[in-house]
XYZ file of C-alpha atoms in Angstrom:
384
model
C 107.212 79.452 109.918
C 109.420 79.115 106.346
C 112.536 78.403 108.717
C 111.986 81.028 111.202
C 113.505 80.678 114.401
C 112.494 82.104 117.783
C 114.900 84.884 118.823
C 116.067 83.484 121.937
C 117.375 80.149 119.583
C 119.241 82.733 117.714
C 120.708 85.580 118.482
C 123.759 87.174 117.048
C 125.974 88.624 119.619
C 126.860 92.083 119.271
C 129.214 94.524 118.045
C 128.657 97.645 118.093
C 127.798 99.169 122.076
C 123.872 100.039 122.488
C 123.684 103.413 122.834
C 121.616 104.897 126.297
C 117.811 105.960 125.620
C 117.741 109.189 126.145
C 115.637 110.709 129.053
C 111.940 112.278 128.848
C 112.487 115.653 130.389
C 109.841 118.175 129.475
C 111.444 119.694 125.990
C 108.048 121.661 124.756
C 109.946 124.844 123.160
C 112.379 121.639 121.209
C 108.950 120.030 120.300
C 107.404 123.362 118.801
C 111.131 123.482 117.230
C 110.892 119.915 115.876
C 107.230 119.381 115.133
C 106.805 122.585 113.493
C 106.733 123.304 109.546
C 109.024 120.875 107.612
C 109.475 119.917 103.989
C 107.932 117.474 101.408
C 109.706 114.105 101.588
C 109.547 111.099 98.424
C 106.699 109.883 97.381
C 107.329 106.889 99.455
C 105.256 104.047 101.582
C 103.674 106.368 104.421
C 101.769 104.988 107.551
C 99.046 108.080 107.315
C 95.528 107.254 108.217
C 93.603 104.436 106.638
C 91.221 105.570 103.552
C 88.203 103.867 102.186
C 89.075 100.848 100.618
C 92.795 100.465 102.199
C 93.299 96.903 103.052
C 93.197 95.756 107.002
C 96.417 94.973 107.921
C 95.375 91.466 108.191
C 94.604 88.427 105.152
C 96.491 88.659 101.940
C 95.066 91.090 100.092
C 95.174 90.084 95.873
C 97.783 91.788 93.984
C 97.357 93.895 91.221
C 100.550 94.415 89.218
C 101.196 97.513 86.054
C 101.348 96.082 83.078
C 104.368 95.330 81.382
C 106.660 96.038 85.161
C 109.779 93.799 84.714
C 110.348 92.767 88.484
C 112.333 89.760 90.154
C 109.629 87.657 91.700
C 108.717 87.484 95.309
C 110.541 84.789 97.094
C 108.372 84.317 100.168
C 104.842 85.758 101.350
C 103.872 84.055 104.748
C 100.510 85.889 106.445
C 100.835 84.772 109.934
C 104.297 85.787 109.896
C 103.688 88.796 108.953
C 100.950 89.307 111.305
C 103.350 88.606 114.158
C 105.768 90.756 112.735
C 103.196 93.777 113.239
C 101.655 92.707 116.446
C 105.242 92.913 118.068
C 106.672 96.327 115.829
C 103.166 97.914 117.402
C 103.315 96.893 121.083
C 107.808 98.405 120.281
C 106.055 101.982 118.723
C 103.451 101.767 121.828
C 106.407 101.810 123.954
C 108.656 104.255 122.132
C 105.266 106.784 122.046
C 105.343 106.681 118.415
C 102.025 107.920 117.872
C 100.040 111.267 118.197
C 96.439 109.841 117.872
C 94.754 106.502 117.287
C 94.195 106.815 113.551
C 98.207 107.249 113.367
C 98.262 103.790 114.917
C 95.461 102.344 112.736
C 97.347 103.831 109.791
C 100.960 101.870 110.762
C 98.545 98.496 110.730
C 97.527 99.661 107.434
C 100.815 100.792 105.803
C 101.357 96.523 106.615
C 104.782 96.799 107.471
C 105.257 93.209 108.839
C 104.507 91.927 105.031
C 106.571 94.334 103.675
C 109.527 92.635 105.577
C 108.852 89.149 105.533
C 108.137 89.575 101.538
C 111.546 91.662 101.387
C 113.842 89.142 103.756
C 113.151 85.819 102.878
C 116.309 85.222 104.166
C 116.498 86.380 107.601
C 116.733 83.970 110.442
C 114.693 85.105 113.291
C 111.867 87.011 113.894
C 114.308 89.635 115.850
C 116.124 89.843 112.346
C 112.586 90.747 110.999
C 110.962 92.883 113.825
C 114.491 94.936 113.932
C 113.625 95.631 109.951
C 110.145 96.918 110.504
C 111.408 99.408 113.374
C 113.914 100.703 110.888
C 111.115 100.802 108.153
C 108.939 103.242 110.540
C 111.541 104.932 111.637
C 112.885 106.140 108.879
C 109.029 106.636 107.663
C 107.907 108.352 110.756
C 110.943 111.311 109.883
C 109.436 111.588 106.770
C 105.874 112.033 107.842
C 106.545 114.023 111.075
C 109.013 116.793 109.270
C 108.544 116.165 105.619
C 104.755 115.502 104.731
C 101.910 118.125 104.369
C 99.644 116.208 106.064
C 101.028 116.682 109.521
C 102.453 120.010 108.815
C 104.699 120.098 106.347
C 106.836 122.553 104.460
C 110.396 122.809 102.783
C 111.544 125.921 104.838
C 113.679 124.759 107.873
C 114.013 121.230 106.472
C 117.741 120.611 106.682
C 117.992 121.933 110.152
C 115.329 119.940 111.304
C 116.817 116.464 109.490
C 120.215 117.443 111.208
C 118.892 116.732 114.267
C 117.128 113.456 113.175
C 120.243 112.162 111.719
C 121.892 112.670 115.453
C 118.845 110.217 116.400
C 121.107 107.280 114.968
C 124.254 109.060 115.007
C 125.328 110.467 118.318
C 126.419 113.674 118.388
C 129.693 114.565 121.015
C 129.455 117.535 122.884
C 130.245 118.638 127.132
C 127.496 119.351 129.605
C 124.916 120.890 130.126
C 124.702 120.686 125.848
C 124.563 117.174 125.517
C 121.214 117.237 128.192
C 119.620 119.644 126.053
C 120.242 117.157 122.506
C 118.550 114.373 124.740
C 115.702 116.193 125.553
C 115.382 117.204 122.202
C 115.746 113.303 121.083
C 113.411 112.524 124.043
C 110.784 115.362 122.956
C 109.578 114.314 119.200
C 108.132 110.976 118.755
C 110.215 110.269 115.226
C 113.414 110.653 116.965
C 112.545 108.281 119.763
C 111.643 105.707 116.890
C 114.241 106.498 115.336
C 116.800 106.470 118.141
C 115.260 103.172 119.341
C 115.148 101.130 115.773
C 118.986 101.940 115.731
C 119.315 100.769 118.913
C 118.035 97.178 117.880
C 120.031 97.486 114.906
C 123.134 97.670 117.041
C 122.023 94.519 118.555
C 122.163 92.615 115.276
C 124.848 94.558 113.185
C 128.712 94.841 113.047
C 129.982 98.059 113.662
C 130.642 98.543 110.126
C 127.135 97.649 108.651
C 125.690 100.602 111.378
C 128.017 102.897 110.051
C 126.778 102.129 106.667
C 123.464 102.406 107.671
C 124.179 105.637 109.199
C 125.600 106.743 105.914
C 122.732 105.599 103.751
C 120.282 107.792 105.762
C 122.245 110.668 106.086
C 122.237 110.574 101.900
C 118.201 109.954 101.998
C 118.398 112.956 104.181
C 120.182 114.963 101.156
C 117.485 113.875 98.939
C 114.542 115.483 100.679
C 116.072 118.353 101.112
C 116.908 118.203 97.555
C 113.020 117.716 96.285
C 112.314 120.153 99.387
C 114.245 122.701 97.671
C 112.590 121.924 94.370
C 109.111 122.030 95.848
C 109.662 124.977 97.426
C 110.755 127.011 93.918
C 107.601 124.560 92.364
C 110.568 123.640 89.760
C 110.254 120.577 88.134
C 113.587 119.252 87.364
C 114.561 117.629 84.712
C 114.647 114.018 83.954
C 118.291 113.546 84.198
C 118.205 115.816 87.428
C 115.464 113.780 89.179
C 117.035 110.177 88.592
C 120.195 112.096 90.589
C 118.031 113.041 93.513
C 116.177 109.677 93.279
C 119.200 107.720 93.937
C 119.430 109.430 97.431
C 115.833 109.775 97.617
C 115.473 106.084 97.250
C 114.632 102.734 99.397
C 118.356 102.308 99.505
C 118.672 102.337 103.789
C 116.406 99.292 103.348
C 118.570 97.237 100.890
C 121.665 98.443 102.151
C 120.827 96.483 105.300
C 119.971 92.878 103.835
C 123.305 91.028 104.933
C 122.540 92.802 108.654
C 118.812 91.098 108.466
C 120.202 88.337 106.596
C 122.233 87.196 109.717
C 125.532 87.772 108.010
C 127.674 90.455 107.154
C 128.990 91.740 103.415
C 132.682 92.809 104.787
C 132.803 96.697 104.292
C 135.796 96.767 101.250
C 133.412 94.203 99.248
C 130.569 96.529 99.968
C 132.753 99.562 98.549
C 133.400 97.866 95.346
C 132.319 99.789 92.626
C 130.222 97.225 91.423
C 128.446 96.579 94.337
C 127.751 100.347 94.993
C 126.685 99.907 91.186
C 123.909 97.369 92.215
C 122.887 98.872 95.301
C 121.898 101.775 93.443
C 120.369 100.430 90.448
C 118.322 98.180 93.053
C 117.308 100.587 94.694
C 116.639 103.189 92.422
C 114.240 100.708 90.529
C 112.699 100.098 93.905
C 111.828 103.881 94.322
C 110.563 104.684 90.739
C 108.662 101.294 90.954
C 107.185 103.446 94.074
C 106.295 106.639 91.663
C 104.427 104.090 89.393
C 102.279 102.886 91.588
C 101.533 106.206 93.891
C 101.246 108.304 91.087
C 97.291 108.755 91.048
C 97.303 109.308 94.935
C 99.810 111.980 94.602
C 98.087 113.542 91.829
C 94.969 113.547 93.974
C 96.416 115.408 96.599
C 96.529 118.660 94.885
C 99.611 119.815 95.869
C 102.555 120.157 93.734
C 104.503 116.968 93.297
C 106.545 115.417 90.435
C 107.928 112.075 90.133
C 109.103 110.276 87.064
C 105.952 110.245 84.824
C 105.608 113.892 85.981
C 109.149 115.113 85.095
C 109.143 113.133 81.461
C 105.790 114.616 80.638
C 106.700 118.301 81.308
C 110.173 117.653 79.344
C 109.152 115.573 76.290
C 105.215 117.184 76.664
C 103.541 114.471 76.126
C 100.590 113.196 77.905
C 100.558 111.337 81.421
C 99.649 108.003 79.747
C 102.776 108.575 77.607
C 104.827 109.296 80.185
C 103.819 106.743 82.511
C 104.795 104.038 79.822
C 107.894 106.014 79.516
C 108.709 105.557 83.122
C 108.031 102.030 83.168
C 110.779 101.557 80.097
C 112.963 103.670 82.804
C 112.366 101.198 85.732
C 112.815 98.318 83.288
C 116.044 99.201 81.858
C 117.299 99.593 85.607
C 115.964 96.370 86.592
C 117.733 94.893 84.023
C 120.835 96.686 84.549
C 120.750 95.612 88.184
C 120.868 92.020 87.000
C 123.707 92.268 84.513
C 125.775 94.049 87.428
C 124.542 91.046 89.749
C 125.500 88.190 87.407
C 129.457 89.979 87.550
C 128.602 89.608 91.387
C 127.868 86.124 91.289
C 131.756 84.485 91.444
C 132.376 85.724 95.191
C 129.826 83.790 97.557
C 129.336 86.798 99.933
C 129.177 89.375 97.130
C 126.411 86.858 95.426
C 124.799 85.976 98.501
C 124.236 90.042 98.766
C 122.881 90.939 95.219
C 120.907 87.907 96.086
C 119.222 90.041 98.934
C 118.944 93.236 96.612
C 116.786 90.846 94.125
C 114.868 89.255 97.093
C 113.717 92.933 98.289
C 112.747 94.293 94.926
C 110.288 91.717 94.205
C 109.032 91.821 97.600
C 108.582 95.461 97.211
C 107.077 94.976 94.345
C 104.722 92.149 95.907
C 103.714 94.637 98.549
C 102.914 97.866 96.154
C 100.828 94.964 94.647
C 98.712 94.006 97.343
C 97.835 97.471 98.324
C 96.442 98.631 94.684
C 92.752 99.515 94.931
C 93.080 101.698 97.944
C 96.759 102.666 98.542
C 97.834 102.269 95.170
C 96.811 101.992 91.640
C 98.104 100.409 88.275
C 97.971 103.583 85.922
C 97.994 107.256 85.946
């Protein structure tokens, strides 16, 4: 399988100490607390229930790419990998009580998530390397659809309170009895923070202490960005284009990039991650990455008939020009990032590790990219 090993063949030790799973004592006043009105998240992948037309889950479905997207290309796509990949990640969210109803489940097969790593890690050397990626991937997408999205609820009010508590999913909070019982029933109560809690877990596994903290840190600044757009949505402001490209950077794919030495199977040493021209690529990568995501979503979110803006949105309203326009303004936007990202990565390319990283960055975006492709026609579509 493309150089695929079987976990047990190997397995990096670990670092960092696995946190305890918290226990499953009744918590139904934390659940009404937790599961109650939240905010509107990104406009990002979402494992919602399967529509008319959404591909299966299973056989490649043909790609469909937006004209005149400049996008690394996709190093690896391997079906029965990926198939694997999701037939293990579902029997994991089974276990971790991920989901509220059987189309919820039928939606993660769907939302594909085993291609979406395989395509993104060509690089990663075992399946655990993989598998740990996907958990992360719903994790971080179950928050958003649990306490950000209207369809199960959603609403900005509360939002910040209610991420606080997700954040403490991956990073413990300290506190004396009986307190620190009633935080682990309220981790134990909401499926999104068991996910959660659990993907970091198996991150742990694989990571240095040092790549978890970053990983911490990248999803506490996602966090900032929905309650950024939250905050917007909420006032139904549309910001500015200058002001959205700010809240996109946070708002962004960047937990999932940020992690490609920890699924590659090695790790970019934390003062050559905080070089300024590394935290330069990571963000242009991943920035790209996201408005590459507004592209392709945009005529699903303007079917939904709620407010929403993304970058076509926000450039029509300020230069007033028609969606068409704006859309072909917005793929000049993604483009010039892109390209950007590769003049940044080309500086990068002298140290090995620091090259071997940017590498990863340019692996995920075209696998990204690959994936948005293969899901035009019912997630997705190529124009406005």
């Amino acid at each position: 399988m493309n150089g695929i090993e079987h976990p047990a063949t190997i397995r990096k030790e670990s670092h960092a100490t696995t946190t305890t799973r918290p226990s499953r004592p009744p918590a139904e006043a934390l659940e009404r607390v937790l599961a109650g009105p939240a905010g509107l998240g990104s406009a990002a992948i979402r494992f919602t229930p399967p529509q008319p037309g959404d591909p299966p889950g299973r056989g490649t479905p043909a790609p469909a790419r937006i004209e005149g997207v400049y996008c690394p290309p996709a190093v690896r796509d391997d079906r029965a990998l990926a198939d694997l990949i999701n037939a293990q990640l579902l029997e994991w969210a089974d276990g971790v009580e991920l989901f509220r109803s059987p189309d919820l489940r039928a939606g993660l097969l769907s939302f594909d998530p085993g291609r979406s790593v395989v395509l993104c890690h060509p690089d990663a050397p075992s399946t655990e390397h993989l598998l740990t990626a996907a958990k992360l991937l719903t994790g971080e997408n179950a928050v958003d659809d649990y306490f950000c999205e209207p369809e199960l609820g959603g609403a900005p009010e509360g939002l910040g309170a209610r991420l606080a508590v997700a954040q403490s999913a991956i990073d413990p909070t300290h506190m004396p009895a009986p307190y620190d019982a009633h935080w682990r029933a309220a981790l134990a109560g909401h499926p999104a923070l068991r996910c959660m809690h659990a993907a970091m877990e198996s991150l742990n596994r694989l990571a240095t202490p040092a790549q978890a903290h970053r990983f911490r840190h990248e999803i506490a600044s996602l966090y900032l960005g929905y309650e950024a757009e939250g905050a917007c949505v909420q006032e139904e402001r549309t910001p500015p284009v200058w002001e959205y490209l700010v809240q996109r950077q946070l708002n962004s794919f960047r937990p999932c990039l940020a992690i490609t030495d920890a699924i590659g199977g090695y790790e970019l040493p934390a003062e050559l991650f905080a070089l300024p021209a590394v935290q330069r690529a990571t963000a242009l990568a991943s920035t790209a990455s996201t408005v590459l995501n507004d592209l392709y979503s945009l005529r699903k979110e303007q079917a939904s008939g709620r407010f929403h803006y993304s970058l076509p949105t926000v450039i029509a309203q300020e230069e007033d020009c028609a969606i068409d326009d704006a859309f072909a303004k917005a793929i000049d936007v993604h483009n010039d990032l892109v390209r950007a990202f590769e003049t940044e990565a080309a500086a990068l390319a002298a140290h090995p590790l620091t090259a071997r990283y940017v590498t990863g960055l340019a692996n995920w975006m075209g696998g990204n990219h690959e994936w948005h492709a293969g899901h035009v026609g019912g997630r997705y579509a190529t124009s406005p």
